[in-house]
Short mmCIF file of C-alpha atoms in Angstrom, two decimals:
data_model
loop_
_atom_site.label_atom_id
_atom_site.label_comp_id
_atom_site.label_asym_id
_atom_site.label_seq_id
_atom_site.Cartn_x
_atom_site.Cartn_y
_atom_site.Cartn_z
CA MET V 144 -48.77 107.76 -3.84
CA THR V 145 -49.98 110.31 -6.39
CA VAL V 146 -53.22 109.94 -8.49
CA ALA V 147 -51.09 109.55 -11.65
CA SER V 148 -49.11 106.67 -10.11
CA ALA V 149 -52.09 105.06 -8.54
CA LEU V 150 -53.89 105.31 -12.03
CA ALA V 151 -50.63 103.90 -13.75
CA GLN V 152 -50.59 100.93 -11.29
CA LEU V 153 -54.23 100.20 -11.74
CA LEU V 154 -54.18 100.21 -15.55
CA GLN V 155 -51.03 97.96 -15.44
CA SER V 156 -52.69 95.37 -13.24
CA ALA V 157 -56.03 95.57 -14.97
CA ASP V 158 -57.04 92.90 -17.60
CA CYS V 159 -58.24 95.34 -20.33
CA SER V 160 -58.17 93.38 -23.46
CA GLN V 161 -59.12 95.40 -26.45
CA ASP V 162 -59.69 92.32 -28.75
CA ASP V 163 -62.88 91.19 -29.69
CA GLN V 164 -63.92 87.89 -28.14
CA GLU V 165 -66.44 85.12 -28.88
CA ARG V 166 -68.07 83.75 -25.85
CA LEU V 167 -70.88 81.28 -25.22
CA ILE V 168 -74.08 83.29 -24.04
CA GLU V 169 -73.80 81.90 -20.65
CA GLU V 170 -70.41 83.49 -20.19
CA THR V 171 -71.38 87.01 -21.20
CA ASP V 172 -72.74 88.55 -18.08
CA GLY V 173 -71.01 91.85 -17.51
CA PHE V 174 -69.22 91.81 -20.91
CA ILE V 175 -69.49 94.95 -23.09
CA LEU V 176 -70.33 94.64 -26.78
CA SER V 177 -67.65 95.64 -29.12
CA ARG V 178 -70.29 95.94 -31.98
CA ASP V 179 -73.89 95.89 -32.69
CA VAL V 180 -75.83 92.68 -32.49
CA THR V 181 -78.02 92.28 -35.45
CA SER V 182 -81.02 90.11 -36.19
CA SER V 183 -80.36 87.41 -38.71
CA ILE V 184 -84.15 86.98 -39.22
CA ASP V 185 -87.54 88.82 -39.38
CA VAL V 186 -89.50 88.76 -36.35
CA PRO V 187 -92.17 87.37 -36.76
CA PRO V 188 -90.70 85.44 -39.61
CA PHE V 189 -94.08 85.54 -41.65
CA SER V 190 -97.39 87.48 -41.40
CA ASN V 191 -99.66 85.82 -39.17
CA SER V 192 -102.90 86.19 -37.36
CA ALA V 193 -102.94 88.02 -34.07
CA MET V 194 -106.35 86.74 -32.97
CA ASP V 195 -108.65 83.81 -33.59
CA GLY V 196 -111.12 84.50 -36.28
CA TYR V 197 -111.44 84.62 -39.96
CA ALA V 198 -108.77 85.72 -42.54
CA VAL V 199 -110.60 87.93 -45.22
CA ARG V 200 -110.10 90.55 -47.61
CA ALA V 201 -111.55 93.78 -45.82
CA GLU V 202 -113.28 94.78 -49.18
CA ASP V 203 -115.31 91.42 -49.08
CA VAL V 204 -116.74 92.07 -45.58
CA ALA V 205 -120.18 93.72 -45.14
CA VAL V 206 -122.33 93.42 -42.02
CA GLY V 207 -124.99 90.80 -42.47
CA GLN V 208 -123.60 89.27 -45.73
CA LYS V 209 -122.66 85.54 -45.82
CA LEU V 210 -119.07 84.57 -46.45
CA PRO V 211 -118.34 80.94 -47.18
CA VAL V 212 -115.62 79.39 -44.92
CA GLY V 213 -113.17 77.80 -47.30
CA GLN V 214 -110.52 76.44 -45.16
CA ILE V 215 -109.14 76.08 -41.60
CA ILE V 216 -105.58 77.26 -40.74
CA ALA V 217 -104.09 76.39 -37.40
CA ALA V 218 -100.87 77.68 -35.94
CA GLY V 219 -98.14 75.66 -37.45
CA ALA V 220 -100.24 74.83 -40.63
CA THR V 221 -99.91 76.51 -43.98
CA GLY V 222 -103.11 77.34 -45.91
CA THR V 223 -103.97 77.67 -49.51
CA PRO V 224 -104.14 80.99 -51.18
CA HIS V 225 -107.28 82.81 -49.96
CA GLN V 226 -110.26 83.01 -52.36
CA ALA V 227 -111.91 86.26 -52.88
CA GLY V 228 -115.48 86.59 -51.46
CA SER V 229 -114.75 83.99 -48.72
CA ALA V 230 -113.35 83.61 -45.29
CA SER V 231 -110.58 81.30 -44.01
CA ARG V 232 -111.09 80.11 -40.41
CA ILE V 233 -107.59 81.18 -38.69
CA PHE V 234 -106.14 80.71 -35.28
CA THR V 235 -103.70 82.99 -33.40
CA GLY V 236 -100.21 82.61 -34.82
CA ALA V 237 -101.28 80.89 -37.99
CA PRO V 238 -99.86 82.18 -41.22
CA MET V 239 -102.11 84.63 -43.14
CA PRO V 240 -103.11 83.00 -46.58
CA LEU V 241 -101.92 84.65 -49.67
CA GLY V 242 -104.60 87.22 -50.75
CA ALA V 243 -106.16 87.86 -47.23
CA ASP V 244 -105.41 91.21 -45.79
CA SER V 245 -107.19 91.31 -42.45
CA VAL V 246 -108.62 89.16 -39.66
CA LEU V 247 -112.27 89.52 -38.70
CA ILE V 248 -112.11 88.38 -34.91
CA GLN V 249 -114.38 85.61 -33.96
CA GLU V 250 -116.43 87.90 -31.63
CA ASP V 251 -117.32 89.92 -34.64
CA ALA V 252 -118.92 87.22 -36.67
CA GLU V 253 -121.67 84.63 -36.33
CA ALA V 254 -120.77 81.03 -37.44
CA PHE V 255 -123.22 78.83 -39.31
CA GLY V 256 -121.29 75.68 -40.36
CA ASP V 257 -119.76 76.40 -43.58
CA TYR V 258 -120.30 80.06 -43.61
CA ILE V 259 -120.17 83.19 -41.41
CA VAL V 260 -122.15 86.43 -41.17
CA PRO V 261 -120.04 89.30 -40.01
CA THR V 262 -121.47 91.61 -37.28
CA GLU V 263 -118.80 94.36 -37.57
CA LEU V 264 -116.50 95.77 -40.59
CA VAL V 265 -112.67 95.27 -40.69
CA THR V 266 -110.02 97.51 -42.19
CA ALA V 267 -107.04 96.04 -44.27
CA GLY V 268 -104.38 95.05 -41.64
CA ASP V 269 -106.58 94.60 -38.78
CA HIS V 270 -105.44 91.95 -36.41
CA VAL V 271 -102.44 90.92 -38.55
CA ARG V 272 -98.84 90.73 -37.34
CA THR V 273 -96.72 91.54 -40.43
CA GLN V 274 -93.42 89.94 -41.19
CA GLY V 275 -90.63 91.79 -39.45
CA GLN V 276 -93.16 93.96 -37.60
CA ASP V 277 -91.27 93.51 -34.32
CA ILE V 278 -87.68 93.19 -35.63
CA GLU V 279 -86.53 93.40 -39.26
CA GLN V 280 -83.68 91.17 -40.54
CA GLY V 281 -80.40 93.18 -40.27
CA ALA V 282 -81.79 95.56 -37.53
CA ALA V 283 -79.52 96.11 -34.58
CA ILE V 284 -81.19 94.55 -31.45
CA LEU V 285 -78.36 95.28 -28.90
CA PRO V 286 -76.08 98.46 -29.39
CA ARG V 287 -72.12 98.50 -29.37
CA GLY V 288 -71.14 99.47 -25.92
CA ARG V 289 -73.97 97.91 -24.02
CA ARG V 290 -72.96 95.92 -20.80
CA LEU V 291 -74.62 92.58 -21.07
CA ARG V 292 -76.90 91.36 -18.24
CA PRO V 293 -78.84 88.17 -17.81
CA ALA V 294 -82.18 89.93 -19.15
CA ASP V 295 -80.26 90.59 -22.53
#
């Protein structure tokens, strides 16, 4: 048998559908993507705290200066807008309150009931995961031509 005839026989017997198919995710192992897979959402979907601490405006933080604690924001809760000149107690994963631009981690502040005293400075953006930081809505997350595996 010649190479050409062997190839022709192989191609004739192979199931090589060129049509796009929609499959359940658990049925896709080994399939090849016919187009990019894009994200329908931002990841994370909102700006949130990357650490336990205090949401603040960086410009309001001075070492040794008291900052009143105006609210407590846990993960899954939504706080009220941040008040200038104050701190908002915040926990990892909690949404950043509107008006705050950084998180003073709890290790960098002394807590005294309804106020804190920073022991370190912060820079705007410190310890904040911004909306879409990992994946922006519409971004390709798996490229066309990729052979899918369980890890995908």
